[in-house]
Tab-separated table of C-alpha atoms in Angstrom:
chain	number	residue	atom	x	y	z
A	1	MET	CA	0.000	0.000	0.000
A	2	SER	CA	2.763	2.434	0.892
A	3	GLU	CA	6.207	2.682	2.346
A	4	GLN	CA	6.294	2.268	6.106
A	5	ILE	CA	8.354	4.812	8.057
A	6	HIS	CA	9.516	4.123	11.577
A	7	GLU	CA	6.866	1.735	12.922
A	8	THR	CA	3.434	3.082	12.179
A	9	TYR	CA	3.702	6.091	9.871
A	10	LEU	CA	2.852	5.707	6.195
A	11	GLU	CA	3.812	7.612	3.086
A	12	LEU	CA	1.007	8.001	0.551
A	13	GLN	CA	2.492	8.786	-2.833
A	14	ASP	CA	-0.217	11.236	-3.976
A	15	ALA	CA	-0.954	12.851	-0.599
A	16	PRO	CA	-1.305	16.665	-0.547
A	17	ASP	CA	1.546	18.752	0.802
A	18	ILE	CA	-0.013	20.055	4.023
A	19	PRO	CA	2.225	21.076	6.941
A	20	GLY	CA	1.902	18.631	9.832
A	21	LEU	CA	-0.133	16.073	7.854
A	22	ARG	CA	0.874	12.465	8.509
A	23	PHE	CA	-0.728	9.105	7.869
A	24	ARG	CA	-0.352	6.137	10.151
A	25	ARG	CA	-1.678	2.771	11.140
A	26	TYR	CA	-4.240	1.981	13.806
A	27	HIS	CA	-2.721	1.853	17.304
A	28	GLY	CA	-5.547	-0.016	19.009
A	29	GLU	CA	-8.292	0.915	21.451
A	30	SER	CA	-6.504	4.154	22.383
A	31	ASP	CA	-7.494	5.480	18.934
A	32	LEU	CA	-11.224	4.926	19.420
A	33	PRO	CA	-12.019	8.210	21.266
A	34	GLY	CA	-10.332	10.223	18.499
A	35	MET	CA	-12.102	8.227	15.808
A	36	LEU	CA	-15.414	8.834	17.566
A	37	GLN	CA	-14.763	12.586	17.521
A	38	VAL	CA	-14.112	12.434	13.776
A	39	ILE	CA	-17.434	10.619	13.246
A	40	LEU	CA	-19.403	13.050	15.404
A	41	GLY	CA	-17.559	16.033	13.935
A	42	SER	CA	-18.612	14.965	10.430
A	43	LYS	CA	-22.303	14.249	10.905
A	44	GLU	CA	-23.687	17.791	10.627
A	45	ALA	CA	-21.802	18.571	7.406
A	46	ASP	CA	-22.963	15.232	5.979
A	47	GLY	CA	-26.587	15.671	7.020
A	48	ILE	CA	-26.469	12.401	8.998
A	49	GLU	CA	-28.268	11.952	12.309
A	50	ARG	CA	-26.213	9.751	14.626
A	51	ALA	CA	-25.150	9.561	18.247
A	52	ASP	CA	-22.421	6.911	18.326
A	53	THR	CA	-20.899	6.033	21.694
A	54	LEU	CA	-17.525	4.740	22.782
A	55	GLU	CA	-19.204	1.584	24.071
A	56	GLU	CA	-20.611	0.857	20.612
A	57	MET	CA	-17.236	1.469	18.969
A	58	ARG	CA	-15.447	-0.814	21.418
A	59	HIS	CA	-17.976	-3.538	20.701
A	60	ALA	CA	-17.588	-3.112	16.942
A	61	TYR	CA	-13.782	-3.212	17.032
A	62	THR	CA	-13.805	-6.191	19.370
A	63	HIS	CA	-15.867	-8.174	16.848
A	64	LEU	CA	-14.437	-7.213	13.449
A	65	THR	CA	-14.858	-9.802	10.704
A	66	ASN	CA	-12.456	-10.201	7.773
A	67	CYS	CA	-10.510	-7.148	8.866
A	68	ASP	CA	-7.178	-6.680	10.618
A	69	PRO	CA	-7.426	-3.058	11.782
A	70	HIS	CA	-3.655	-2.817	12.229
A	71	GLN	CA	-3.215	-3.502	8.500
A	72	ASP	CA	-6.588	-2.549	7.000
A	73	MET	CA	-6.932	1.006	8.309
A	74	ILE	CA	-5.335	4.364	7.556
A	75	LEU	CA	-5.527	7.253	10.020
A	76	ALA	CA	-4.646	10.851	9.163
A	77	GLU	CA	-3.515	13.445	11.661
A	78	VAL	CA	-2.344	17.032	11.509
A	79	ASP	CA	0.119	18.092	14.195
A	80	GLY	CA	-0.801	14.953	16.136
A	81	GLU	CA	-4.582	15.528	16.037
A	82	LEU	CA	-6.696	12.876	14.322
A	83	ILE	CA	-8.635	14.398	11.420
A	84	ALA	CA	-9.662	11.380	9.306
A	85	TYR	CA	-9.625	7.605	9.046
A	86	ASN	CA	-10.741	4.855	6.713
A	87	ARG	CA	-11.078	1.082	6.941
A	88	THR	CA	-11.726	-1.905	4.711
A	89	PHE	CA	-13.205	-5.361	5.212
A	90	TRP	CA	-14.169	-8.088	2.771
A	91	SER	CA	-16.824	-10.735	2.230
A	92	GLU	CA	-17.602	-13.570	-0.151
A	93	GLU	CA	-21.290	-13.300	-0.976
A	94	VAL	CA	-23.426	-16.389	-1.522
A	95	GLU	CA	-23.970	-15.378	-5.146
A	96	GLY	CA	-20.215	-15.685	-5.755
A	97	ASP	CA	-19.064	-12.052	-5.697
A	98	TRP	CA	-16.012	-10.983	-3.708
A	99	VAL	CA	-16.825	-7.608	-2.172
A	100	TYR	CA	-14.207	-5.371	-0.563
A	101	SER	CA	-15.944	-2.625	1.371
A	102	LEU	CA	-14.221	0.617	2.298
A	103	PHE	CA	-15.503	3.623	4.190
A	104	GLY	CA	-14.144	6.606	6.028
A	105	PHE	CA	-14.721	9.905	7.808
A	106	ILE	CA	-12.922	13.227	7.522
A	107	LEU	CA	-13.520	16.403	9.516
A	108	PRO	CA	-15.157	19.128	7.374
A	109	THR	CA	-12.253	21.578	7.876
A	110	TRP	CA	-9.907	19.205	6.034
A	111	ARG	CA	-12.120	18.311	3.083
A	112	ARG	CA	-11.515	19.259	-0.548
A	113	LYS	CA	-7.753	19.245	-0.040
A	114	GLY	CA	-6.977	15.866	-1.578
A	115	ILE	CA	-6.723	13.939	1.710
A	116	GLY	CA	-9.804	11.758	1.221
A	117	GLY	CA	-8.857	10.828	-2.338
A	118	ALA	CA	-5.308	9.880	-1.371
A	119	MET	CA	-6.606	7.696	1.468
A	120	LEU	CA	-9.187	5.999	-0.760
A	121	ARG	CA	-6.604	5.144	-3.430
A	122	ALA	CA	-4.180	3.832	-0.802
A	123	MET	CA	-6.929	1.642	0.617
A	124	GLU	CA	-7.697	0.288	-2.846
A	125	LYS	CA	-4.049	-0.789	-3.091
A	126	ARG	CA	-4.382	-2.553	0.247
A	127	ILE	CA	-7.500	-4.309	-1.057
A	128	THR	CA	-5.639	-5.635	-4.110
A	129	GLU	CA	-3.121	-7.171	-1.692
A	130	ILE	CA	-5.938	-8.854	0.258
A	131	ALA	CA	-7.697	-10.036	-2.908
A	132	ALA	CA	-4.510	-11.668	-4.218
A	133	ASP	CA	-4.986	-14.419	-1.630
A	134	HIS	CA	-8.600	-15.123	-2.629
A	135	PRO	CA	-9.911	-17.486	-5.343
A	136	GLU	CA	-10.982	-16.124	-8.705
A	137	GLY	CA	-14.401	-14.561	-9.093
A	138	PRO	CA	-16.113	-11.213	-9.711
A	139	ARG	CA	-14.470	-8.573	-7.489
A	140	TYR	CA	-15.755	-5.172	-6.455
A	141	TYR	CA	-14.672	-2.241	-4.366
A	142	GLN	CA	-17.762	-1.102	-2.450
A	143	SER	CA	-18.773	1.957	-0.448
A	144	TRP	CA	-21.904	3.878	0.562
A	145	ALA	CA	-23.200	7.440	0.714
A	146	ALA	CA	-26.433	9.160	1.687
A	147	ASP	CA	-28.142	11.667	-0.579
A	148	THR	CA	-26.844	14.438	1.710
A	149	GLU	CA	-23.191	13.282	1.604
A	150	LEU	CA	-22.389	15.309	-1.484
A	151	GLY	CA	-18.620	15.290	-1.007
A	152	ALA	CA	-18.451	11.515	-0.587
A	153	ARG	CA	-20.649	10.940	-3.631
A	154	ALA	CA	-18.519	13.259	-5.747
A	155	LEU	CA	-15.312	11.548	-4.619
A	156	LEU	CA	-16.617	8.060	-5.337
A	157	GLU	CA	-17.902	9.012	-8.771
A	158	ARG	CA	-14.630	10.783	-9.595
A	159	GLU	CA	-12.751	7.597	-8.686
A	160	GLY	CA	-14.884	5.463	-10.992
A	161	TYR	CA	-17.534	4.129	-8.610
A	162	ALA	CA	-21.164	3.949	-9.708
A	163	ALA	CA	-24.328	3.841	-7.610
A	164	MET	CA	-25.983	0.474	-8.207
A	165	ARG	CA	-28.275	-0.197	-5.237
A	166	TRP	CA	-30.470	2.105	-3.164
A	167	GLY	CA	-31.968	2.072	0.294
A	168	TYR	CA	-34.341	4.309	2.221
A	169	GLU	CA	-34.592	5.442	5.801
A	170	MET	CA	-38.337	5.480	6.507
A	171	VAL	CA	-40.217	7.041	9.416
A	172	ARG	CA	-43.751	6.384	10.666
A	173	ASP	CA	-45.821	8.852	12.709
A	174	LEU	CA	-47.326	6.897	15.608
A	175	SER	CA	-50.192	9.358	16.012
A	176	GLU	CA	-51.695	7.971	12.804
A	177	PRO	CA	-54.057	4.956	13.035
A	178	ILE	CA	-52.303	1.594	13.252
A	179	PRO	CA	-54.031	-1.171	11.263
A	180	ASP	CA	-55.102	-4.426	12.863
A	181	HIS	CA	-53.145	-7.303	11.332
A	182	PRO	CA	-53.825	-10.695	12.950
A	183	LEU	CA	-51.226	-13.446	12.989
A	184	PRO	CA	-52.131	-16.537	10.947
A	185	GLY	CA	-53.586	-19.522	12.795
A	186	GLY	CA	-51.086	-21.570	14.745
A	187	VAL	CA	-48.554	-18.730	14.969
A	188	GLU	CA	-48.073	-17.014	18.318
A	189	LEU	CA	-45.890	-14.441	20.066
A	190	ARG	CA	-43.825	-15.467	23.089
A	191	PRO	CA	-41.660	-13.517	25.528
A	192	VAL	CA	-38.018	-13.540	24.462
A	193	HIS	CA	-35.327	-15.002	26.719
A	194	ARG	CA	-31.565	-15.139	26.239
A	195	ASP	CA	-31.639	-18.935	25.962
A	196	GLN	CA	-33.587	-18.458	22.713
A	197	ASP	CA	-30.802	-16.381	21.131
A	198	GLN	CA	-29.381	-19.254	19.089
A	199	ALA	CA	-32.739	-20.213	17.596
A	200	ILE	CA	-33.598	-16.592	16.809
A	201	TRP	CA	-30.156	-15.980	15.256
A	202	GLU	CA	-30.385	-19.079	13.063
A	203	ALA	CA	-33.880	-18.134	11.886
A	204	HIS	CA	-32.690	-14.594	11.190
A	205	GLN	CA	-29.784	-15.880	9.070
A	206	GLU	CA	-32.006	-18.304	7.173
A	207	ALA	CA	-34.585	-15.632	6.404
A	208	PHE	CA	-32.010	-13.167	5.089
A	209	ARG	CA	-30.034	-15.717	3.062
A	210	ASP	CA	-31.859	-14.852	-0.181
A	211	HIS	CA	-31.382	-11.102	0.286
A	212	TRP	CA	-28.933	-9.172	-1.857
A	213	GLY	CA	-25.402	-9.033	-0.479
A	214	TYR	CA	-25.824	-11.861	2.030
A	215	ARG	CA	-22.731	-13.744	3.174
A	216	GLU	CA	-22.564	-16.889	5.253
A	217	PRO	CA	-21.823	-16.223	8.946
A	218	VAL	CA	-18.330	-16.952	10.234
A	219	GLU	CA	-16.939	-17.702	13.659
A	220	GLY	CA	-17.608	-14.835	16.033
A	221	ASP	CA	-20.651	-13.427	14.200
A	222	PHE	CA	-23.167	-14.917	16.615
A	223	GLU	CA	-21.355	-13.609	19.677
A	224	ALA	CA	-21.037	-10.155	18.094
A	225	TRP	CA	-24.773	-10.133	17.379
A	226	ARG	CA	-25.986	-11.410	20.757
A	227	THR	CA	-23.865	-8.872	22.676
A	228	LEU	CA	-24.849	-5.778	20.705
A	229	PRO	CA	-25.282	-2.915	23.205
A	230	ILE	CA	-28.480	-1.756	21.504
A	231	HIS	CA	-30.320	-5.065	22.016
A	232	ASN	CA	-33.342	-5.071	24.318
A	233	ARG	CA	-35.106	-8.428	24.191
A	234	ASP	CA	-38.121	-7.017	26.040
A	235	LEU	CA	-38.936	-5.055	22.870
A	236	TRP	CA	-38.537	-7.900	20.392
A	237	GLN	CA	-41.560	-9.341	18.626
A	238	VAL	CA	-40.767	-12.961	17.747
A	239	ALA	CA	-43.397	-15.317	16.311
A	240	TRP	CA	-43.315	-19.084	16.749
A	241	GLU	CA	-45.181	-22.109	15.493
A	242	GLY	CA	-44.455	-24.975	17.826
A	243	LYS	CA	-40.655	-25.202	18.168
A	244	ASP	CA	-39.996	-23.159	15.028
A	245	VAL	CA	-39.221	-19.459	14.843
A	246	VAL	CA	-41.489	-18.058	12.131
A	247	GLY	CA	-40.426	-14.420	11.925
A	248	MET	CA	-39.346	-11.423	13.938
A	249	VAL	CA	-39.029	-7.677	14.409
A	250	LEU	CA	-36.066	-6.891	16.661
A	251	ASN	CA	-37.180	-3.486	17.921
A	252	PHE	CA	-34.774	-1.194	19.741
A	253	VAL	CA	-34.522	2.332	21.096
A	254	ASN	CA	-31.442	4.541	20.744
A	255	GLU	CA	-31.710	6.711	23.849
A	256	ASN	CA	-28.584	8.751	23.028
A	257	GLU	CA	-29.931	9.568	19.584
A	258	ASN	CA	-33.357	10.517	20.959
A	259	GLN	CA	-31.735	12.845	23.462
A	260	ALA	CA	-29.448	14.430	20.866
A	261	TYR	CA	-32.321	15.137	18.462
A	262	GLU	CA	-35.017	15.769	21.078
A	263	ARG	CA	-37.411	13.132	19.779
A	264	LEU	CA	-39.173	9.961	20.875
A	265	ARG	CA	-38.322	7.359	18.246
A	266	GLY	CA	-38.216	3.572	18.306
A	267	TYR	CA	-36.724	1.411	15.565
A	268	THR	CA	-38.580	-1.515	13.975
A	269	GLU	CA	-35.640	-3.347	12.439
A	270	ASP	CA	-34.395	-6.809	11.428
A	271	ILE	CA	-37.824	-7.572	10.012
A	272	CYS	CA	-37.863	-11.034	8.493
A	273	VAL	CA	-40.021	-14.104	7.950
A	274	ARG	CA	-38.773	-17.582	7.064
A	275	LYS	CA	-39.820	-18.852	3.632
A	276	PRO	CA	-42.464	-21.427	4.682
A	277	TRP	CA	-44.473	-18.677	6.401
A	278	ARG	CA	-44.124	-15.832	3.904
A	279	ARG	CA	-47.105	-14.154	2.247
A	280	GLN	CA	-49.388	-15.064	5.159
A	281	GLY	CA	-49.363	-11.646	6.837
A	282	VAL	CA	-46.757	-12.475	9.490
A	283	ALA	CA	-44.509	-9.456	8.846
A	284	GLY	CA	-47.430	-7.031	8.788
A	285	ALA	CA	-48.792	-8.457	12.045
A	286	LEU	CA	-45.431	-8.233	13.816
A	287	ILE	CA	-44.825	-4.674	12.626
A	288	ALA	CA	-48.314	-3.552	13.667
A	289	ARG	CA	-47.773	-5.014	17.134
A	290	SER	CA	-44.416	-3.293	17.318
A	291	LEU	CA	-45.972	0.061	16.432
A	292	LEU	CA	-48.684	-0.368	19.065
A	293	MET	CA	-46.094	-1.313	21.675
A	294	LEU	CA	-43.932	1.721	20.911
A	295	ARG	CA	-46.935	4.057	21.034
A	296	GLU	CA	-48.054	2.603	24.368
A	297	MET	CA	-44.530	3.210	25.689
A	298	GLY	CA	-44.850	6.904	24.813
A	299	PHE	CA	-42.885	7.045	21.582
A	300	THR	CA	-44.127	9.308	18.801
A	301	GLU	CA	-42.429	7.803	15.741
A	302	ALA	CA	-40.929	4.586	14.414
A	303	ALA	CA	-38.167	4.194	11.852
A	304	LEU	CA	-36.524	1.510	9.740
A	305	GLY	CA	-34.215	1.018	6.794
A	306	VAL	CA	-35.133	-0.848	3.610
A	307	ASP	CA	-33.456	-2.063	0.448
A	308	THR	CA	-35.636	-0.559	-2.292
A	309	GLN	CA	-35.076	-3.606	-4.518
A	310	ASN	CA	-35.866	-6.162	-1.809
A	311	ARG	CA	-37.286	-9.269	-3.501
A	312	THR	CA	-39.916	-9.864	-0.824
A	313	GLY	CA	-41.754	-6.589	-1.484
A	314	ALA	CA	-40.733	-5.053	1.842
A	315	LEU	CA	-40.942	-1.473	0.570
A	316	ARG	CA	-44.581	-1.868	-0.488
A	317	LEU	CA	-45.438	-3.413	2.879
A	318	TYR	CA	-43.820	-0.592	4.846
A	319	GLU	CA	-45.564	2.052	2.739
A	320	SER	CA	-48.905	0.306	3.328
A	321	LEU	CA	-48.245	0.467	7.073
A	322	GLY	CA	-47.666	4.223	7.002
A	323	TYR	CA	-43.877	4.548	6.762
A	324	ARG	CA	-42.628	7.414	4.590
A	325	VAL	CA	-39.215	8.005	3.014
A	326	ARG	CA	-36.978	10.373	4.980
A	327	LYS	CA	-33.526	9.793	3.411
A	328	GLU	CA	-31.935	7.866	0.554
A	329	PHE	CA	-28.692	5.890	0.624
A	330	ALA	CA	-26.769	4.471	-2.311
A	331	THR	CA	-24.345	1.551	-2.507
A	332	TYR	CA	-21.449	2.245	-4.876
A	333	ARG	CA	-19.307	-0.361	-6.592
A	334	LYS	CA	-16.313	-0.484	-8.905
A	335	ALA	CA	-15.159	-3.728	-10.519
A	336	PHE	CA	-11.496	-4.743	-10.487
A	337	ARG	CA	-9.349	-7.762	-11.207
């Protein structure tokens, strides 16, 4: 990727000549507070609502998959202050594509100076090193940007990436009437306990296996999922028929986000139904119950994300239940050999 100087500093061949600017490798958990400040310092300029915490970052970096942060990250600092970072990770999708995802954050003061482009190109070189050890198959660099992240979109398009998949953030006003959707006969809701985690996880993976971009789980994925700080099993709506998990909505509340944006929002996410029970109204029933629960708890809106090209017709279902588009996100790809 670049020539290493001393132990951790990197030389990027096309980096801009800015006094005090240096690039280096990830040092470990001691970098997380600075990285968090870069994320939070970028959100307003990017039009992104988020309230990340150090706890969430520690969890994420404890459970990285197909990523060695000490090799697969670049951090930029000016006079010793962290101003940007990027990271890559890879996956082999069930449809046979090798996808090498890269993303990053840069403080607004340091944008449009050539730093982001130099870091992206250096990360692409790192990706070619990683890909050299993988079997043949279609290969893509991949990244993402919201409709409000104009700088990121311009950079990706300038570097040859093209938007090829879209998603929406959708929000539902809980003051509006909530339709009555009964569960089909034989299907029932049950309280969720931690000893059901494995069954719920396996059903979740099975249900999402035919979704675009799915990859088979690897060692550590289950533990990362079951220990997510945002999980609150008391809010989950999980349907069963006998011993089988039928479908689920894994609702959660982001209290930090609600406080930051002075709102009362709950999230109706991880909505899925296993194939034998699809097209029987299970998803609609679980979402309606989730909306009623959130309203009874005092929340005023619900939100979710959706792949607009979802094969199961999720977007139509969410629109029929009163969700409306708030923001658009695009997935960008660029093929390489």
